[in-house]
Coordinates of C-alpha atoms in Angstrom, one line a residue:
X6 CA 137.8 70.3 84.5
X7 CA 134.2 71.2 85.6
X8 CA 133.8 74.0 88.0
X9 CA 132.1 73.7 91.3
X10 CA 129.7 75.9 91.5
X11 CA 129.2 78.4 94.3
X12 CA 127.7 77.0 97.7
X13 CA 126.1 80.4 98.0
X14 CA 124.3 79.8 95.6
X15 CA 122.3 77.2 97.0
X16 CA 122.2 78.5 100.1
X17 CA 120.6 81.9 99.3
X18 CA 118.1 79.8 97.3
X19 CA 117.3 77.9 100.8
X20 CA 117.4 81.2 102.3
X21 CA 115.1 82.9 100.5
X22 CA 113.0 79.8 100.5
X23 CA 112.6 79.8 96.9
X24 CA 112.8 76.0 95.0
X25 CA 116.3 75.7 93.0
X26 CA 114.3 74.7 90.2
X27 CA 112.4 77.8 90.0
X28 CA 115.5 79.9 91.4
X29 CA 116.7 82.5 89.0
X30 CA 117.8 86.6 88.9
X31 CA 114.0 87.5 88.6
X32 CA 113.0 85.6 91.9
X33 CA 116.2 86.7 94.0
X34 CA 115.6 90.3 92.7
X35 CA 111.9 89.9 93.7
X36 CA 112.7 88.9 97.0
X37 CA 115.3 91.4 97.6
X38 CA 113.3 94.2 96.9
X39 CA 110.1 93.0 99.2
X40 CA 113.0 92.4 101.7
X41 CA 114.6 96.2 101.3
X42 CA 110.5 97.5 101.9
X43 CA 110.2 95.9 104.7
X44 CA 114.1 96.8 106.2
X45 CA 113.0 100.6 105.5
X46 CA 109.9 100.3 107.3
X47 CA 111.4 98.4 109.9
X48 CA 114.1 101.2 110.4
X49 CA 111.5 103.8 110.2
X50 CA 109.4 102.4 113.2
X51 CA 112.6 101.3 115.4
X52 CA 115.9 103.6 114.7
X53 CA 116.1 107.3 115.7
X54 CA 118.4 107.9 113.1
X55 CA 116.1 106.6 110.2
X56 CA 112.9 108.2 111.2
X57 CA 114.6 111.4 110.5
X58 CA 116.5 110.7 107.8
X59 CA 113.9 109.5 106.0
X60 CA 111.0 112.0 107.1
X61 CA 108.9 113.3 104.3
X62 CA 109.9 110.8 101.9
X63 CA 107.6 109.4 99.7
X64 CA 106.5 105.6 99.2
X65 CA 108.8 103.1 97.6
X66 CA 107.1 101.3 94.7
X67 CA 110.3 100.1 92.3
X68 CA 114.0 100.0 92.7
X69 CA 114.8 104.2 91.2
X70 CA 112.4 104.7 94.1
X71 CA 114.5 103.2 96.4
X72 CA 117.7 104.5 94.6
X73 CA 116.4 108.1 95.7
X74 CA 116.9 107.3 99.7
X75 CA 119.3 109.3 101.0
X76 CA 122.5 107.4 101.7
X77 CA 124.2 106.6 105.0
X78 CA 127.9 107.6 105.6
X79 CA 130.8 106.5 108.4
X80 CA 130.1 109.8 109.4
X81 CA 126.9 109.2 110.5
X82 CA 127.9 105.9 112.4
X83 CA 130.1 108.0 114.4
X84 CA 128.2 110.7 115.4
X85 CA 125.3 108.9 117.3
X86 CA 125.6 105.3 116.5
X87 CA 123.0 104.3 119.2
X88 CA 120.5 106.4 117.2
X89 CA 120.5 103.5 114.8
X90 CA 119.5 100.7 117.0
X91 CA 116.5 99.0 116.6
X92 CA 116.3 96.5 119.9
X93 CA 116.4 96.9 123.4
X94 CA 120.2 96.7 125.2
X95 CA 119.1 93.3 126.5
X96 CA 118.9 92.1 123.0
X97 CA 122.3 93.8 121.9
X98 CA 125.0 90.7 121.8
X99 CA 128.3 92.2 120.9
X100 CA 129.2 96.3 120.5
X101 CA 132.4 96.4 118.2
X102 CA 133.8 99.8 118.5
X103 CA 136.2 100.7 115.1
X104 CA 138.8 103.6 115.4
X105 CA 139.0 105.5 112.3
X106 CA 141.5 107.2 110.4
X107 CA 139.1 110.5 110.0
X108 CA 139.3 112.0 113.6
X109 CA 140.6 111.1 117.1
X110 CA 137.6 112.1 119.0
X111 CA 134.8 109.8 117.7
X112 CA 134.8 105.8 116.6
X113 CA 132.0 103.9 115.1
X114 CA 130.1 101.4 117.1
X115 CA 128.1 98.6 115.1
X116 CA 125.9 96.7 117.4
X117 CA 124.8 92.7 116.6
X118 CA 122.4 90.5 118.3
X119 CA 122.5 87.1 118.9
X120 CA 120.4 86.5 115.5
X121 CA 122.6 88.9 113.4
X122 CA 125.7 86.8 114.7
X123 CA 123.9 83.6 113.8
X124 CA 123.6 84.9 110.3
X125 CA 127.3 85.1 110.6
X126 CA 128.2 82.1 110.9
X127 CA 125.7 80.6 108.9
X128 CA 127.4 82.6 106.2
X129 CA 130.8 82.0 107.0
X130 CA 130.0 77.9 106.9
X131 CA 129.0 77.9 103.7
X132 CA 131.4 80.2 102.3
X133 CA 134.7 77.8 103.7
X134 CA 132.7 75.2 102.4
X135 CA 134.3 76.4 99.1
X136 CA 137.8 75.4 100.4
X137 CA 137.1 73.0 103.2
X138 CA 135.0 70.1 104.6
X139 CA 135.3 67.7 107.2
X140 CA 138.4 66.1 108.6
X141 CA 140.0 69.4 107.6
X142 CA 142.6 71.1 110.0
X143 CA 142.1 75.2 110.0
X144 CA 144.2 77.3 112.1
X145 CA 142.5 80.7 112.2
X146 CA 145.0 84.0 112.0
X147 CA 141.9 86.4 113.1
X148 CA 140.9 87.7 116.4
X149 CA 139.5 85.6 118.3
X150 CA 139.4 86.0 121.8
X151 CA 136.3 87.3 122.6
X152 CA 133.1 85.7 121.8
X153 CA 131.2 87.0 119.1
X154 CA 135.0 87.9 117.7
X155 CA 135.0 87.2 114.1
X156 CA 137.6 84.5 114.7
X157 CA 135.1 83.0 117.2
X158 CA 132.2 82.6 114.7
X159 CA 134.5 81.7 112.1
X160 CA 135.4 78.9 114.7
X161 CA 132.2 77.9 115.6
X162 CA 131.6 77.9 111.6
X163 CA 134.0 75.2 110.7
X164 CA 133.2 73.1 113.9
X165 CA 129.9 73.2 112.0
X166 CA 131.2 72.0 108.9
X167 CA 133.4 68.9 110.8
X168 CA 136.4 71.1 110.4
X169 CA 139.1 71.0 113.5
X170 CA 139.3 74.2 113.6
X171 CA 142.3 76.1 116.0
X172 CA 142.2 80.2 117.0
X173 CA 145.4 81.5 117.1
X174 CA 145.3 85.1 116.5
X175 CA 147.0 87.7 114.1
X176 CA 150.4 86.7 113.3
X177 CA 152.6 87.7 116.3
X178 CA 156.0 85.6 115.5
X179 CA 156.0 83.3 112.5
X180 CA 158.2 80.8 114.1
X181 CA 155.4 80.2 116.4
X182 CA 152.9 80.2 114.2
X183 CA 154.8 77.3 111.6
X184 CA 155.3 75.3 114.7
X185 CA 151.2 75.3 115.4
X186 CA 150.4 74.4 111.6
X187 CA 153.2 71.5 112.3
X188 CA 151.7 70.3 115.4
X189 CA 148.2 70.5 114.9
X190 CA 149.1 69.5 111.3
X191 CA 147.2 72.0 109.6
X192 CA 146.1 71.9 106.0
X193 CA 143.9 75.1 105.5
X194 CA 144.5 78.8 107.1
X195 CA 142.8 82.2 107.1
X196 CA 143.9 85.5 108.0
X197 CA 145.1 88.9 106.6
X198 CA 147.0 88.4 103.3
X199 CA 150.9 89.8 104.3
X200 CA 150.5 87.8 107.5
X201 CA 150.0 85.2 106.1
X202 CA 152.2 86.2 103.2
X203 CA 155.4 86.6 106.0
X204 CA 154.7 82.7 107.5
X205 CA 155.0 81.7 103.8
X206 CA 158.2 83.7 103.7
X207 CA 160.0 82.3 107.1
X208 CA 158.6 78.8 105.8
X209 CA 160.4 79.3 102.5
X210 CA 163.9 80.7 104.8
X211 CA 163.3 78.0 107.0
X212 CA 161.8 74.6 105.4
X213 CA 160.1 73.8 108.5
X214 CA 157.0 72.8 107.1
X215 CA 156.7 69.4 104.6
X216 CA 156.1 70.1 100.9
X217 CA 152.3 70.1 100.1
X218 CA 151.5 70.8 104.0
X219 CA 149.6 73.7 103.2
X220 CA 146.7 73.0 100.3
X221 CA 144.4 75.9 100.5
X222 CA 144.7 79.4 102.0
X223 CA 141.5 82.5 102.6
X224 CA 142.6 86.1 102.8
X225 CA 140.3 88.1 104.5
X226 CA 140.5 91.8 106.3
X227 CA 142.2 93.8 103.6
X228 CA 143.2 94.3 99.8
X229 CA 145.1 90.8 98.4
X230 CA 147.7 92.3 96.3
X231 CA 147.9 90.4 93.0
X232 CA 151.4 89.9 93.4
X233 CA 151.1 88.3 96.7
X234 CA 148.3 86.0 95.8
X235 CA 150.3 84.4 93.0
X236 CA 153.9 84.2 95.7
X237 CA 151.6 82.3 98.2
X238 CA 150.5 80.1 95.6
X239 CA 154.4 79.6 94.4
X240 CA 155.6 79.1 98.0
X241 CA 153.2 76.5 99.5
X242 CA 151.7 75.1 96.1
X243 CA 148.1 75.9 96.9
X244 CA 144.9 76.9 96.1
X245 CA 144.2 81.2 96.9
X246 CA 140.7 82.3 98.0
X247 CA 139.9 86.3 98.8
X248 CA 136.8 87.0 101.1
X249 CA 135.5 90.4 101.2
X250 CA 133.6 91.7 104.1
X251 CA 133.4 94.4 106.6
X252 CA 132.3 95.0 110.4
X253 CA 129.5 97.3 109.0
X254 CA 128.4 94.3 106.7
X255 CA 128.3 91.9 109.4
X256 CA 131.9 90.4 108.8
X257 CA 130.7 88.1 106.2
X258 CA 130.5 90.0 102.8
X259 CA 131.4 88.1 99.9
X260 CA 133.9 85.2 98.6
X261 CA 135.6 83.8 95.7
X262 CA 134.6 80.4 94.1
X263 CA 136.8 77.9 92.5
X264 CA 136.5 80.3 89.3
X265 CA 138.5 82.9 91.1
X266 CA 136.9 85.8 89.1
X267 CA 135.4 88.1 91.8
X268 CA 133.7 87.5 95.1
X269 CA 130.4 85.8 95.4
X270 CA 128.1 88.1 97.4
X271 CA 126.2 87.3 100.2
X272 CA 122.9 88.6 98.6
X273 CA 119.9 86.9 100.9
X274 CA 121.3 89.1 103.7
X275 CA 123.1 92.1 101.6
X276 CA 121.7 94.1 98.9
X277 CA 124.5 95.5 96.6
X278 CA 124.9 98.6 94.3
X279 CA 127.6 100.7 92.8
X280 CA 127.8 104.6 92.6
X281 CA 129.1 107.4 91.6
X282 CA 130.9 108.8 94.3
X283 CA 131.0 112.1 93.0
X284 CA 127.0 112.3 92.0
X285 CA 125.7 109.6 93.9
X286 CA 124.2 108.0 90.7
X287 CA 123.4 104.0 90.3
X288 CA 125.7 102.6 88.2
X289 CA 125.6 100.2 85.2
X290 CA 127.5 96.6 85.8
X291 CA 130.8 96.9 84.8
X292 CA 131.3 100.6 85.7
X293 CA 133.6 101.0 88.5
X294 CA 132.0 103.2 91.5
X295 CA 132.0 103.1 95.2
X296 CA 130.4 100.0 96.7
X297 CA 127.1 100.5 98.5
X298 CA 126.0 98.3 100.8
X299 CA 122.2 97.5 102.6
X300 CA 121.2 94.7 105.1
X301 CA 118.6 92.7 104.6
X302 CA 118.0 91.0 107.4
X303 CA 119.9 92.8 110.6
X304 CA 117.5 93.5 113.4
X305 CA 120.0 94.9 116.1
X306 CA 121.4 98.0 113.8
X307 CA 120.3 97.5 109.9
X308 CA 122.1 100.0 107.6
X309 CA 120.8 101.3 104.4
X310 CA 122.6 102.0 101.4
X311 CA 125.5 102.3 103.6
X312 CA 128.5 103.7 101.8
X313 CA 131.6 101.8 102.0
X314 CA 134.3 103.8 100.5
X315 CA 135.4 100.7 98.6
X316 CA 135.8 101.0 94.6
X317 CA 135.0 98.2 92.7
X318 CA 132.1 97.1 90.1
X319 CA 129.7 94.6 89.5
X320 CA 131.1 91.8 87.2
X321 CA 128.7 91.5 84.3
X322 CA 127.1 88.2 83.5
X323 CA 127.1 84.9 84.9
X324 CA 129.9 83.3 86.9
X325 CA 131.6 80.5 85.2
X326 CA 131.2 78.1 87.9
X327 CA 127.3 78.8 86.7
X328 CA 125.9 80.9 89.3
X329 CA 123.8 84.1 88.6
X330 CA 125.1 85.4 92.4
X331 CA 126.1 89.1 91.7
X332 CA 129.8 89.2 91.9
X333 CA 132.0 92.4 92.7
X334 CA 135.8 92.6 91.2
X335 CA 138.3 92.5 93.9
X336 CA 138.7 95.8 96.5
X337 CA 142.0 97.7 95.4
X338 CA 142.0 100.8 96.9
X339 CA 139.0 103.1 98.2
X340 CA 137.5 106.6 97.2
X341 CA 140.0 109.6 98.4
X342 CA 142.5 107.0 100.3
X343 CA 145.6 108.2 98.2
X344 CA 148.4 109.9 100.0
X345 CA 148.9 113.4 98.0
X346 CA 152.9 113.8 97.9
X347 CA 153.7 117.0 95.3
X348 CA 152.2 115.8 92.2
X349 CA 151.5 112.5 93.0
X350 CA 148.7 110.1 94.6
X351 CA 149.8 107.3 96.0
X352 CA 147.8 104.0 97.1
X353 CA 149.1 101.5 99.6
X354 CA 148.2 98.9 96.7
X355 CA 150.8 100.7 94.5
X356 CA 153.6 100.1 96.7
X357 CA 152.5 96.5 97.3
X358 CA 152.2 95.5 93.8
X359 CA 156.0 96.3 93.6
X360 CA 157.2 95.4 97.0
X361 CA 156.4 92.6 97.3
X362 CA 157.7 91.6 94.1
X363 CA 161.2 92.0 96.0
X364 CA 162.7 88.6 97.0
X365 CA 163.0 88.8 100.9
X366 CA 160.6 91.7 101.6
X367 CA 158.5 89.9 103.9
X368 CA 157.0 92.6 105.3
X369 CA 157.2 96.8 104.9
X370 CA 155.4 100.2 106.3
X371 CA 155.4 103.3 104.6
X372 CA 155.4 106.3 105.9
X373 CA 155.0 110.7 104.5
X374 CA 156.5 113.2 106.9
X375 CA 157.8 116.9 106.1
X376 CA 161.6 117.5 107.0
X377 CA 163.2 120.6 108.3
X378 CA 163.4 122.2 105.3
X379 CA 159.1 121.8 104.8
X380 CA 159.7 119.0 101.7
X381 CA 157.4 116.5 101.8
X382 CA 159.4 113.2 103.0
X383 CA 158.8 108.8 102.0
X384 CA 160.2 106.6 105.0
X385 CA 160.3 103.0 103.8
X386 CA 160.5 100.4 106.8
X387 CA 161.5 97.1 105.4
X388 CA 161.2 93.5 106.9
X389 CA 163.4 91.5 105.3
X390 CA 164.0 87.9 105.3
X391 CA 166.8 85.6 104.2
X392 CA 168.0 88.0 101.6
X393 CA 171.1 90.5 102.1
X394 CA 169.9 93.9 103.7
X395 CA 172.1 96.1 101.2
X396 CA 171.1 94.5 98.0
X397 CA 167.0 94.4 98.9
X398 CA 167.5 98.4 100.0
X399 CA 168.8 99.7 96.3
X400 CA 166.1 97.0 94.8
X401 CA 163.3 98.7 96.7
X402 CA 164.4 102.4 95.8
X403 CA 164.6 101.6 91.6
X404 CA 160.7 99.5 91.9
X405 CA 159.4 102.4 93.7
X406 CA 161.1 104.9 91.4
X407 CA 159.6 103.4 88.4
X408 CA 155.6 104.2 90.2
X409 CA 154.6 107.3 88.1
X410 CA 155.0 110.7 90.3
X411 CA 157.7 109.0 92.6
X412 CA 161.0 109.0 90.4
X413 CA 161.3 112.8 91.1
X414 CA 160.9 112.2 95.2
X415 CA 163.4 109.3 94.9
X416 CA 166.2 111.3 92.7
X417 CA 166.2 114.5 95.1
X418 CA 166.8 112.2 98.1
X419 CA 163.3 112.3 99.9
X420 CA 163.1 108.6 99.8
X421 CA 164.2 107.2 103.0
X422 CA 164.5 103.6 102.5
X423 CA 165.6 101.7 106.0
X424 CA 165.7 97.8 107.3
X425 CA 163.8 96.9 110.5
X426 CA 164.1 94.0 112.3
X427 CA 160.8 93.8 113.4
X428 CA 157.5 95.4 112.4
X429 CA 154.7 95.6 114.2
X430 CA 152.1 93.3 112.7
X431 CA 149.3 95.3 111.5
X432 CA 146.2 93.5 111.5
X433 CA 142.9 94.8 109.1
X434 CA 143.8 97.2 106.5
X435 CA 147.3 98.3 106.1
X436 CA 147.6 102.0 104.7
X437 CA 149.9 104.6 104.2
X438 CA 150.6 106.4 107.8
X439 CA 150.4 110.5 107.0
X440 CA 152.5 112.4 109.9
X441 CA 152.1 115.8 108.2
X442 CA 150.6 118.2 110.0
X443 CA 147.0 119.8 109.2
X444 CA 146.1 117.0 106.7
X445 CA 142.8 116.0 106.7
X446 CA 142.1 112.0 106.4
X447 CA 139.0 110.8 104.9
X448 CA 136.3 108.5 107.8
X449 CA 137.1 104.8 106.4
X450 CA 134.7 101.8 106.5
X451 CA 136.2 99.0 108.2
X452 CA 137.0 95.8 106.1

């Protein structure tokens, strides 16, 4: 069967007001690079921040050029976010403040106009054009209270598209959240992967939902675990699609097409390159670095050659739906996020790659702690549905035995393995919690 290809792609072509007929790499790459001149002038005139970080610099005439800016970190963002705003308070629509895992004192603050929000939702209609169109019935498992909430532009988004859309938060109770998709009759939903992953999991214990209900599914605010991906697509029989995006990049980021090989990127508003994270150095596609992120068209707080912490590369070559739109390979873990226990470094991804392999695992936290004795410590919280506690326990120990560095911590009894009955649903990115004292967390970007 032929794939689809990409409605980005035609979209950035409209965008950057360049005829599909004469759209290609050479044209986007053209306009991208007029558009990052202009987005480091702009910066220089308007944002504190940027006029000294840029001072003295000299003028950018090709891409190394701009490669040599300095680059921006979370750091920065915390320490005086308003320096970076480049329009009055008047003109500033929505302030979203994000916590970080670096220090209790100080959060970033990114700040949107009404334009930059618009952009938003622009994006985010033809990106769920991918998976949806009109008549469709999409229950939206983001926040989306407040206005200018990315659940709320997402909503206004599919309205657009002649979706019926309905907001109904993160997942609080999956009961409740089944009995929605029943009534409103839902066909399509987005939200985090495991919440999503835990309503497929009560649905499976409870059959309340008809076979076939449920045809397509987008995961958005944090890493889709392989494994999960292909037990959603077992449970419910349908069709997986992975967004990629971040507060800092204005929500929208990038998404998957009906190829399912890496996320489309959102390049007429986002220009995209891959580092070295220990040199800083531009890196080839198809080298894995740290992704690197610059807006394009942002007027209320533009960031350049923002760095996101996220490890990935550019996918070389065309997609095989037959668009040229850069793609990135999926997000599994980030630069310095392991957990360091004795002579191991562990990812959250590791332990869901082998969790959730578990029948009845619906859900789990981990934990590192130091016991009385000063030995470093693994508390594993379970959620566990439909499945007998004991047998899911003693599963969970041998899987996470076999991840290299942890068989040691799991012989000598420093693997605390326990069944909750509830787990606080953690909504964005889920990630090992460090209780040891005096260890120092890396700043995170905020997917």
């Amino acid at each position: 069967m032929e794939l689809k290809i990409t409605p980005l792609h035609n979209w950035i072509s409209a965008r950057i007001g360049t005829p599909r007929a004469a759209f290609d790499r050479q044209a986007l790459e053209r306009w991208q690079f007029s558009s990052l001149l202009r987005m480091v002038a702009y910066t220089r005139q308007k944002s504190p921040f940027y006029r000294e970080h840029f001072a003295g610099l000299g003028p950018i005439n090709s891409f190394p050029d701009f490669f040599r800016l300095p680059f921006t970190t979370a750091e920065n963002l915390m320490e005086n976010p308003h320096s970076f705003v480049c329009v009055s308070q008047e003109q500033v629509h929505r302030i979203v403040s994000l916590p970080t895992s670096g220090t209790t004192a100080k959060s970033k603050r990114v700040f949107f106009s009404q334009e930059d929000q618009a952009l938003t939702i622009d994006f985010f209609r033809t990106g769920m054009s991918t998976l949806a169109g009109a008549g469709d019935r999409v229950l939206i498992l983001l926040p989306g209270e407040r206005p200018g909430s990315v659940g709320d532009l997402l909503f206004t988004a599919l309205r657009e598209l002649g979706c019926l859309p309905t907001k109904y938060g993160p997942v609080d109770d999956e009961r409740s959240v089944l009995q929605v998709i029943r009534q409103e009759k839902v066909n399509i939903l987005v939200g985090a992967p495991v919440h999503l992953y835990r309503v497929a999991c009560f649905d499976h214990v409870t059959n309340f939902l008809s076979q076939g209900q449920i045809k397509a599914v987008l995961t958005s605010t944090d890493v889709l675990p392989v494994v999960v991906a292909e037990r959603l697509k077992a449970l419910w029989g349908c069709e997986i699609f992975d967004h990629y995006g971040m507060t800092e990049t204005g929500l929208g980021g990038g998404v998957e097409c009906s190829a399912h090989c890496g996320y489309h990127m959102r390049e007429a508003d986002l220009y995209i390159e891959v580092i070295d994270p220990l040199t800083g150095e531009v890196l080839p596609d198809g080298e894995e670095g740290e992704v690197v992120i610059t807006t394009l068209t942002r007027n209320a707080m533009p960031l350049i050659r923002y760095r996101t912490g996220d490890l990935s590369h550019v996918i070389p070559g065309d997609c095989a739906c037959g668009s040229f739109i850069k793609r990135i390979a999926p997000i599994k873990r980030r630069w310095r996020a392991g957990i360091q226990i004795g002579e191991c470094t562990l990812f959250q991804n590791d332990l869901d790659e082998v969790m959730f392999q578990l029948n009845g695992v619906g859900d789990f936290e981990a934990s590192v702690f130091v016991d009385e004795q000063g030995r470093d410590m693994m508390r594993l919280s379970l959620r566990i549905m439909g499945e007998k506690r004991e047998r899911v326990q003693e599963e969970a120990r041998e899987v996470v035995s076999r991840i290299p560095g942890m068989e040691e911590l799991s012989c000598n009894g420093r693997l605390l393995i326990e069944v909750v009955d509830a787990l606080n649903p953690v909504f964005a990115k889920r990630r090992i919690i460090d209780l040891r004292p005096n260890v120092q967390h890396p700043t995170q970007a905020s997917r």
